Tab-separated table of N, CA and C in Angstrom:
chain	number	residue	atom	x	y	z
A	1	MET	N	2.455	-54.742	-8.579
A	1	MET	CA	1.956	-55.877	-7.853
A	1	MET	C	0.723	-55.411	-7.080
A	2	ASN	N	-0.361	-56.182	-7.167
A	2	ASN	CA	-1.583	-55.777	-6.484
A	2	ASN	C	-1.569	-56.261	-5.029
A	3	ASP	N	-2.567	-55.815	-4.252
A	3	ASP	CA	-2.612	-56.130	-2.823
A	3	ASP	C	-2.812	-57.613	-2.557
A	4	ALA	N	-3.591	-58.303	-3.386
A	4	ALA	CA	-3.842	-59.732	-3.173
A	4	ALA	C	-2.553	-60.537	-3.338
A	5	THR	N	-1.741	-60.201	-4.334
A	5	THR	CA	-0.479	-60.898	-4.550
A	5	THR	C	0.477	-60.639	-3.396
A	6	ARG	N	0.557	-59.380	-2.951
A	6	ARG	CA	1.441	-59.029	-1.838
A	6	ARG	C	1.010	-59.768	-0.562
A	7	THR	N	-0.292	-59.869	-0.304
A	7	THR	CA	-0.794	-60.565	0.878
A	7	THR	C	-0.457	-62.045	0.812
A	8	ARG	N	-0.617	-62.662	-0.376
A	8	ARG	CA	-0.280	-64.074	-0.534
A	8	ARG	C	1.219	-64.311	-0.316
A	9	GLN	N	2.056	-63.440	-0.829
A	9	GLN	CA	3.496	-63.599	-0.659
A	9	GLN	C	3.888	-63.445	0.804
A	10	ASN	N	3.296	-62.486	1.495
A	10	ASN	CA	3.609	-62.303	2.915
A	10	ASN	C	3.088	-63.448	3.754
A	11	ALA	N	1.948	-64.029	3.382
A	11	ALA	CA	1.400	-65.158	4.128
A	11	ALA	C	2.248	-66.401	3.923
A	12	ALA	N	2.900	-66.508	2.782
A	12	ALA	CA	3.744	-67.665	2.508
A	12	ALA	C	5.033	-67.617	3.310
A	13	ARG	N	5.400	-66.437	3.840
A	13	ARG	CA	6.627	-66.295	4.626
A	13	ARG	C	6.293	-65.762	6.011
A	14	PRO	N	5.735	-66.610	6.884
A	14	PRO	CA	5.353	-66.098	8.205
A	14	PRO	C	6.528	-65.821	9.123
A	15	HIS	N	7.715	-66.398	8.817
A	15	HIS	CA	8.864	-66.201	9.699
A	15	HIS	C	9.451	-64.805	9.601
A	16	ASP	N	9.239	-64.137	8.497
A	16	ASP	CA	9.745	-62.777	8.420
A	16	ASP	C	8.569	-61.815	8.323
A	17	GLN	N	8.722	-60.676	8.879
A	17	GLN	CA	7.637	-59.710	8.990
A	17	GLN	C	7.543	-58.899	7.709
A	18	GLY	N	6.557	-59.211	6.892
A	18	GLY	CA	6.283	-58.421	5.695
A	18	GLY	C	7.385	-58.458	4.658
A	19	GLY	N	8.121	-59.553	4.544
A	19	GLY	CA	9.145	-59.669	3.535
A	19	GLY	C	10.528	-59.281	4.011
A	20	ARG	N	10.688	-58.783	5.240
A	20	ARG	CA	12.015	-58.411	5.742
A	20	ARG	C	12.708	-59.653	6.279
A	21	ASP	N	14.007	-59.746	6.086
A	21	ASP	CA	14.784	-60.871	6.611
A	21	ASP	C	15.166	-60.612	8.055
A	22	ASP	N	15.459	-61.688	8.777
A	22	ASP	CA	15.917	-61.559	10.150
A	22	ASP	C	17.297	-60.915	10.169
A	23	PRO	N	17.633	-60.193	11.224
A	23	PRO	CA	18.979	-59.641	11.330
A	23	PRO	C	20.008	-60.769	11.356
A	24	PRO	N	21.209	-60.531	10.832
A	24	PRO	CA	22.213	-61.594	10.775
A	24	PRO	C	22.588	-62.121	12.157
A	25	ALA	N	22.607	-61.262	13.175
A	25	ALA	CA	22.979	-61.718	14.510
A	25	ALA	C	21.951	-62.710	15.047
A	26	LEU	N	20.688	-62.477	14.773
A	26	LEU	CA	19.639	-63.375	15.242
A	26	LEU	C	19.706	-64.707	14.514
A	27	SER	N	19.974	-64.665	13.211
A	27	SER	CA	20.106	-65.900	12.438
A	27	SER	C	21.297	-66.718	12.923
A	28	ALA	N	22.414	-66.051	13.226
A	28	ALA	CA	23.596	-66.764	13.724
A	28	ALA	C	23.330	-67.371	15.091
A	29	LEU	N	22.606	-66.657	15.938
A	29	LEU	CA	22.285	-67.175	17.258
A	29	LEU	C	21.389	-68.407	17.152
A	30	ALA	N	20.398	-68.358	16.267
A	30	ALA	CA	19.502	-69.498	16.091
A	30	ALA	C	20.246	-70.703	15.529
A	31	ALA	N	21.194	-70.461	14.635
A	31	ALA	CA	21.947	-71.564	14.055
A	31	ALA	C	22.899	-72.195	15.063
A	32	SER	N	23.428	-71.400	15.994
A	32	SER	CA	24.403	-71.935	16.944
A	32	SER	C	23.755	-72.565	18.169
A	33	ALA	N	22.456	-72.404	18.331
A	33	ALA	CA	21.779	-72.962	19.502
A	33	ALA	C	21.748	-74.479	19.386
A	34	ALA	N	22.243	-75.130	20.407
A	34	ALA	CA	22.261	-76.595	20.422
A	34	ALA	C	20.925	-77.101	20.947
A	35	PRO	N	20.435	-78.195	20.397
A	35	PRO	CA	19.187	-78.745	20.929
A	35	PRO	C	19.402	-79.265	22.349
A	36	ALA	N	18.358	-79.203	23.143
A	36	ALA	CA	18.448	-79.661	24.532
A	36	ALA	C	18.632	-81.171	24.569
A	37	ALA	N	19.441	-81.618	25.515
A	37	ALA	CA	19.666	-83.047	25.669
A	37	ALA	C	18.394	-83.696	26.217
A	38	PRO	N	18.075	-84.895	25.730
A	38	PRO	CA	16.884	-85.560	26.254
A	38	PRO	C	17.097	-85.948	27.714
A	39	PRO	N	16.032	-86.029	28.497
A	39	PRO	CA	16.204	-86.400	29.899
A	39	PRO	C	16.716	-87.829	30.025
A	40	LYS	N	17.496	-88.076	31.081
A	40	LYS	CA	18.021	-89.407	31.318
A	40	LYS	C	16.891	-90.355	31.657
A	41	LYS	N	17.123	-91.635	31.424
A	41	LYS	CA	16.100	-92.628	31.696
A	41	LYS	C	15.773	-92.633	33.184
A	42	GLY	N	14.501	-92.600	33.499
A	42	GLY	CA	14.064	-92.602	34.885
A	42	GLY	C	13.882	-91.210	35.469
A	43	MET	N	14.279	-90.182	34.742
A	43	MET	CA	14.123	-88.808	35.225
A	43	MET	C	13.121	-88.099	34.336
A	44	SER	N	12.319	-87.245	34.926
A	44	SER	CA	11.365	-86.489	34.118
A	44	SER	C	11.958	-85.126	33.781
A	45	ALA	N	11.634	-84.655	32.603
A	45	ALA	CA	12.080	-83.325	32.204
A	45	ALA	C	11.332	-82.285	33.032
A	46	PRO	N	11.990	-81.188	33.427
A	46	PRO	CA	11.314	-80.221	34.288
A	46	PRO	C	10.123	-79.542	33.626
A	47	PHE	N	10.121	-79.415	32.306
A	47	PHE	CA	9.018	-78.740	31.630
A	47	PHE	C	7.960	-79.715	31.128
A	48	ALA	N	8.186	-81.007	31.276
A	48	ALA	CA	7.217	-82.004	30.822
A	48	ALA	C	5.994	-81.984	31.722
A	49	PRO	N	4.858	-82.449	31.215
A	49	PRO	CA	3.676	-82.524	32.080
A	49	PRO	C	3.986	-83.375	33.311
A	50	GLY	N	3.736	-82.807	34.464
A	50	GLY	CA	4.047	-83.497	35.708
A	50	GLY	C	5.442	-83.195	36.213
A	51	GLY	N	6.217	-82.421	35.449
A	51	GLY	CA	7.559	-82.059	35.872
A	51	GLY	C	7.533	-80.957	36.918
A	52	THR	N	8.710	-80.537	37.313
A	52	THR	CA	8.835	-79.546	38.379
A	52	THR	C	8.150	-78.235	38.030
A	53	PHE	N	8.418	-77.709	36.844
A	53	PHE	CA	7.874	-76.409	36.482
A	53	PHE	C	6.370	-76.482	36.198
A	54	ASP	N	5.918	-77.618	35.693
A	54	ASP	CA	4.481	-77.795	35.488
A	54	ASP	C	3.762	-77.774	36.834
A	55	THR	N	4.316	-78.460	37.814
A	55	THR	CA	3.707	-78.495	39.139
A	55	THR	C	3.751	-77.120	39.795
A	56	LEU	N	4.871	-76.418	39.682
A	56	LEU	CA	4.964	-75.067	40.245
A	56	LEU	C	3.984	-74.110	39.577
A	57	GLY	N	3.829	-74.233	38.275
A	57	GLY	CA	2.892	-73.380	37.566
A	57	GLY	C	1.462	-73.635	37.995
A	58	ARG	N	1.111	-74.906	38.145
A	58	ARG	CA	-0.253	-75.223	38.573
A	58	ARG	C	-0.489	-74.787	40.008
A	59	ALA	N	0.519	-74.908	40.864
A	59	ALA	CA	0.360	-74.472	42.255
A	59	ALA	C	0.215	-72.956	42.346
A	60	SER	N	0.947	-72.224	41.521
A	60	SER	CA	0.816	-70.773	41.561
A	60	SER	C	-0.526	-70.320	41.004
A	61	LEU	N	-1.078	-71.086	40.071
A	61	LEU	CA	-2.401	-70.755	39.557
A	61	LEU	C	-3.476	-70.923	40.631
A	62	MET	N	-3.246	-71.796	41.583
A	62	MET	CA	-4.219	-71.987	42.651
A	62	MET	C	-4.415	-70.685	43.426
A	63	GLY	N	-3.340	-70.012	43.778
A	63	GLY	CA	-3.439	-68.730	44.469
A	63	GLY	C	-4.065	-67.658	43.602
A	64	LEU	N	-3.741	-67.675	42.323
A	64	LEU	CA	-4.316	-66.707	41.402
A	64	LEU	C	-5.826	-66.904	41.279
A	65	HIS	N	-6.269	-68.163	41.244
A	65	HIS	CA	-7.705	-68.438	41.160
A	65	HIS	C	-8.423	-67.961	42.416
A	66	LEU	N	-7.797	-68.118	43.570
A	66	LEU	CA	-8.416	-67.666	44.811
A	66	LEU	C	-8.601	-66.149	44.799
A	67	VAL	N	-7.554	-65.426	44.469
A	67	VAL	CA	-7.613	-63.965	44.467
A	67	VAL	C	-8.555	-63.449	43.374
A	68	SER	N	-8.486	-64.035	42.194
A	68	SER	CA	-9.347	-63.548	41.106
A	68	SER	C	-10.817	-63.831	41.391
A	69	GLY	N	-11.118	-64.938	42.053
A	69	GLY	CA	-12.498	-65.208	42.424
A	69	GLY	C	-13.035	-64.167	43.388
A	70	MET	N	-12.213	-63.772	44.343
A	70	MET	CA	-12.632	-62.752	45.297
A	70	MET	C	-12.845	-61.408	44.605
A	71	ILE	N	-11.948	-61.045	43.712
A	71	ILE	CA	-12.056	-59.758	43.020
A	71	ILE	C	-13.291	-59.723	42.128
A	72	VAL	N	-13.520	-60.794	41.372
A	72	VAL	CA	-14.676	-60.828	40.478
A	72	VAL	C	-15.971	-60.783	41.278
A	73	GLY	N	-16.046	-61.548	42.371
A	73	GLY	CA	-17.252	-61.531	43.195
A	73	GLY	C	-17.520	-60.160	43.793
A	74	ALA	N	-16.477	-59.523	44.302
A	74	ALA	CA	-16.645	-58.192	44.898
A	74	ALA	C	-17.043	-57.160	43.836
A	75	LEU	N	-16.454	-57.222	42.654
A	75	LEU	CA	-16.806	-56.255	41.601
A	75	LEU	C	-18.231	-56.459	41.093
A	76	LEU	N	-18.648	-57.713	40.954
A	76	LEU	CA	-20.029	-57.956	40.541
A	76	LEU	C	-21.001	-57.467	41.609
A	77	GLY	N	-20.677	-57.713	42.872
A	77	GLY	CA	-21.519	-57.216	43.954
A	77	GLY	C	-21.566	-55.702	43.992
A	78	TYR	N	-20.445	-55.064	43.783
A	78	TYR	CA	-20.391	-53.607	43.768
A	78	TYR	C	-21.227	-53.043	42.618
A	79	GLY	N	-21.151	-53.698	41.463
A	79	GLY	CA	-21.958	-53.266	40.323
A	79	GLY	C	-23.451	-53.386	40.614
A	80	LEU	N	-23.834	-54.477	41.258
A	80	LEU	CA	-25.240	-54.624	41.652
A	80	LEU	C	-25.641	-53.571	42.680
A	81	ASP	N	-24.736	-53.267	43.610
A	81	ASP	CA	-25.015	-52.235	44.609
A	81	ASP	C	-25.249	-50.877	43.953
A	82	ARG	N	-24.435	-50.549	43.001
A	82	ARG	CA	-24.594	-49.249	42.318
A	82	ARG	C	-25.893	-49.217	41.520
A	83	TRP	N	-26.219	-50.349	40.922
A	83	TRP	CA	-27.424	-50.420	40.105
A	83	TRP	C	-28.690	-50.362	40.972
A	84	LEU	N	-28.664	-51.117	42.095
A	84	LEU	CA	-29.841	-51.183	42.959
A	84	LEU	C	-29.855	-50.103	44.038
A	85	GLY	N	-28.717	-49.500	44.318
A	85	GLY	CA	-28.635	-48.449	45.317
A	85	GLY	C	-28.652	-48.944	46.757
A	86	ILE	N	-28.165	-50.158	47.000
A	86	ILE	CA	-28.127	-50.718	48.363
A	86	ILE	C	-26.688	-51.117	48.671
A	87	PHE	N	-25.817	-50.138	48.886
A	87	PHE	CA	-24.371	-50.337	48.846
A	87	PHE	C	-23.786	-51.553	49.563
A	88	PRO	N	-23.819	-51.726	50.830
A	88	PRO	CA	-22.929	-52.757	51.368
A	88	PRO	C	-23.409	-54.186	51.156
A	89	TRP	N	-24.674	-54.401	50.848
A	89	TRP	CA	-25.206	-55.758	50.850
A	89	TRP	C	-24.687	-56.621	49.714
A	90	CYS	N	-24.863	-56.195	48.515
A	90	CYS	CA	-24.438	-57.023	47.373
A	90	CYS	C	-22.923	-57.146	47.295
A	91	SER	N	-22.193	-56.112	47.718
A	91	SER	CA	-20.727	-56.206	47.724
A	91	SER	C	-20.271	-57.288	48.682
A	92	GLY	N	-20.862	-57.318	49.870
A	92	GLY	CA	-20.493	-58.344	50.849
A	92	GLY	C	-20.866	-59.737	50.396
A	93	ILE	N	-22.075	-59.877	49.861
A	93	ILE	CA	-22.512	-61.188	49.377
A	93	ILE	C	-21.671	-61.620	48.171
A	94	GLY	N	-21.370	-60.696	47.271
A	94	GLY	CA	-20.517	-61.011	46.123
A	94	GLY	C	-19.121	-61.413	46.546
A	95	LEU	N	-18.581	-60.727	47.557
A	95	LEU	CA	-17.264	-61.085	48.062
A	95	LEU	C	-17.288	-62.486	48.670
A	96	LEU	N	-18.329	-62.805	49.424
A	96	LEU	CA	-18.432	-64.152	50.007
A	96	LEU	C	-18.547	-65.220	48.926
A	97	PHE	N	-19.379	-64.960	47.911
A	97	PHE	CA	-19.477	-65.911	46.811
A	97	PHE	C	-18.142	-66.044	46.073
A	98	GLY	N	-17.415	-64.950	45.923
A	98	GLY	CA	-16.102	-65.003	45.277
A	98	GLY	C	-15.098	-65.807	46.071
A	99	ILE	N	-15.137	-65.656	47.400
A	99	ILE	CA	-14.239	-66.441	48.256
A	99	ILE	C	-14.562	-67.921	48.127
A	100	VAL	N	-15.847	-68.249	48.174
A	100	VAL	CA	-16.255	-69.655	48.053
A	100	VAL	C	-15.839	-70.215	46.694
A	101	ALA	N	-16.072	-69.459	45.629
A	101	ALA	CA	-15.694	-69.923	44.292
A	101	ALA	C	-14.182	-70.079	44.167
A	102	GLY	N	-13.419	-69.143	44.732
A	102	GLY	CA	-11.960	-69.242	44.676
A	102	GLY	C	-11.437	-70.452	45.423
A	103	PHE	N	-11.974	-70.706	46.630
A	103	PHE	CA	-11.546	-71.875	47.386
A	103	PHE	C	-11.972	-73.174	46.699
A	104	ARG	N	-13.145	-73.165	46.083
A	104	ARG	CA	-13.600	-74.368	45.390
A	104	ARG	C	-12.681	-74.685	44.208
A	105	THR	N	-12.322	-73.669	43.450
A	105	THR	CA	-11.413	-73.873	42.323
A	105	THR	C	-10.036	-74.307	42.810
A	106	MET	N	-9.572	-73.691	43.897
A	106	MET	CA	-8.271	-74.055	44.451
A	106	MET	C	-8.284	-75.497	44.943
A	107	TRP	N	-9.365	-75.919	45.573
A	107	TRP	CA	-9.482	-77.288	46.070
A	107	TRP	C	-9.483	-78.287	44.906
A	108	ALA	N	-10.186	-77.956	43.831
A	108	ALA	CA	-10.215	-78.841	42.665
A	108	ALA	C	-8.826	-78.970	42.047
A	109	GLU	N	-8.080	-77.869	41.961
A	109	GLU	CA	-6.713	-77.925	41.432
A	109	GLU	C	-5.807	-78.749	42.342
A	110	ALA	N	-5.965	-78.584	43.656
A	110	ALA	CA	-5.142	-79.355	44.600
A	110	ALA	C	-5.431	-80.847	44.466
A	111	ARG	N	-6.699	-81.199	44.313
A	111	ARG	CA	-7.043	-82.613	44.139
A	111	ARG	C	-6.463	-83.152	42.843
A	112	ALA	N	-6.477	-82.345	41.794
A	112	ALA	CA	-5.894	-82.774	40.518
A	112	ALA	C	-4.388	-82.976	40.656
A	113	LEU	N	-3.696	-82.080	41.377
A	113	LEU	CA	-2.254	-82.242	41.596
A	113	LEU	C	-1.955	-83.490	42.413
A	114	ILE	N	-2.759	-83.745	43.437
A	114	ILE	CA	-2.557	-84.936	44.264
A	114	ILE	C	-2.781	-86.191	43.433
A	115	GLY	N	-3.844	-86.204	42.626
A	115	GLY	CA	-4.099	-87.349	41.760
A	115	GLY	C	-2.988	-87.563	40.748
A	116	GLN	N	-2.451	-86.478	40.201
A	116	GLN	CA	-1.350	-86.579	39.245
A	116	GLN	C	-0.112	-87.140	39.936
A	117	ASN	N	0.138	-86.715	41.164
A	117	ASN	CA	1.288	-87.205	41.911
A	117	ASN	C	1.142	-88.694	42.203
A	118	GLU	N	-0.051	-89.127	42.574
A	118	GLU	CA	-0.265	-90.548	42.861
A	118	GLU	C	-0.138	-91.395	41.606
A	119	ARG	N	-0.612	-90.884	40.463
A	119	ARG	CA	-0.494	-91.637	39.213
A	119	ARG	C	0.946	-91.718	38.736
A	120	SER	N	1.768	-90.712	39.060
A	120	SER	CA	3.138	-90.693	38.546
A	120	SER	C	4.124	-91.442	39.434
A	121	GLY	N	3.681	-91.999	40.520
A	121	GLY	CA	4.613	-92.803	41.294
A	121	GLY	C	4.603	-92.539	42.773
A	122	GLY	N	3.665	-91.831	43.264
A	122	GLY	CA	3.547	-91.706	44.711
A	122	GLY	C	4.088	-90.421	45.262
A	123	SER	N	4.231	-90.441	46.561
A	123	SER	CA	4.611	-89.225	47.285
A	123	SER	C	6.088	-89.254	47.612
A	124	ARG	N	6.861	-88.512	46.889
A	124	ARG	CA	8.293	-88.399	47.146
A	124	ARG	C	8.515	-87.145	47.953
A	125	ARG	N	9.161	-87.289	49.091
A	125	ARG	CA	9.416	-86.142	49.952
A	125	ARG	C	10.811	-85.600	49.700
A	126	VAL	N	11.042	-84.371	50.121
A	126	VAL	CA	12.336	-83.721	49.895
A	126	VAL	C	13.428	-84.439	50.665
A	127	ASP	N	13.151	-84.917	51.866
A	127	ASP	CA	14.197	-85.535	52.671
A	127	ASP	C	14.394	-87.014	52.367
A	128	ASP	N	13.819	-87.543	51.278
A	128	ASP	CA	14.024	-88.929	50.922
A	128	ASP	C	15.473	-89.208	50.513
A	129	ASP	N	16.163	-88.197	49.973
A	129	ASP	CA	17.541	-88.371	49.532
A	129	ASP	C	18.541	-88.112	50.641
A	130	ALA	N	18.095	-87.636	51.796
A	130	ALA	CA	19.007	-87.320	52.891
A	130	ALA	C	19.569	-88.613	53.478
A	131	PRO	N	20.858	-88.594	53.838
A	131	PRO	CA	21.436	-89.805	54.434
A	131	PRO	C	20.838	-90.075	55.810
A	132	ARG	N	20.629	-91.343	56.091
A	132	ARG	CA	20.070	-91.744	57.377
A	132	ARG	C	21.207	-91.958	58.377
A	133	SER	N	20.978	-91.584	59.616
A	133	SER	CA	22.042	-91.774	60.614
A	133	SER	C	21.692	-92.880	61.573
């Protein structure tokens, strides 16, 4: 069998790696896995867009964008300092630009989350389900 035929046969079976079958335990586990129940009417699935985990993921990205903006700005400034030989100036200016860029990105994400919350039905607070006395 030539290489072209072997490549075509392996491409036709992407689920197994190079013609090897899955271990029997993995196949049995996949067969016994029950599909997830659909969400009840009126409730959103936690992994659906706008669900709990989607919102948590987007909120955690806001902090990541802030920190990464600062790091990128400081590293670019440091690189310019080494190139130009004027150490503290470009690092400080790069760090300031990174902070501004990080906060700007974080603000845009926060506005998007607020807009998504308003489109999905308003502002539900945690204590809305608490009994009133």
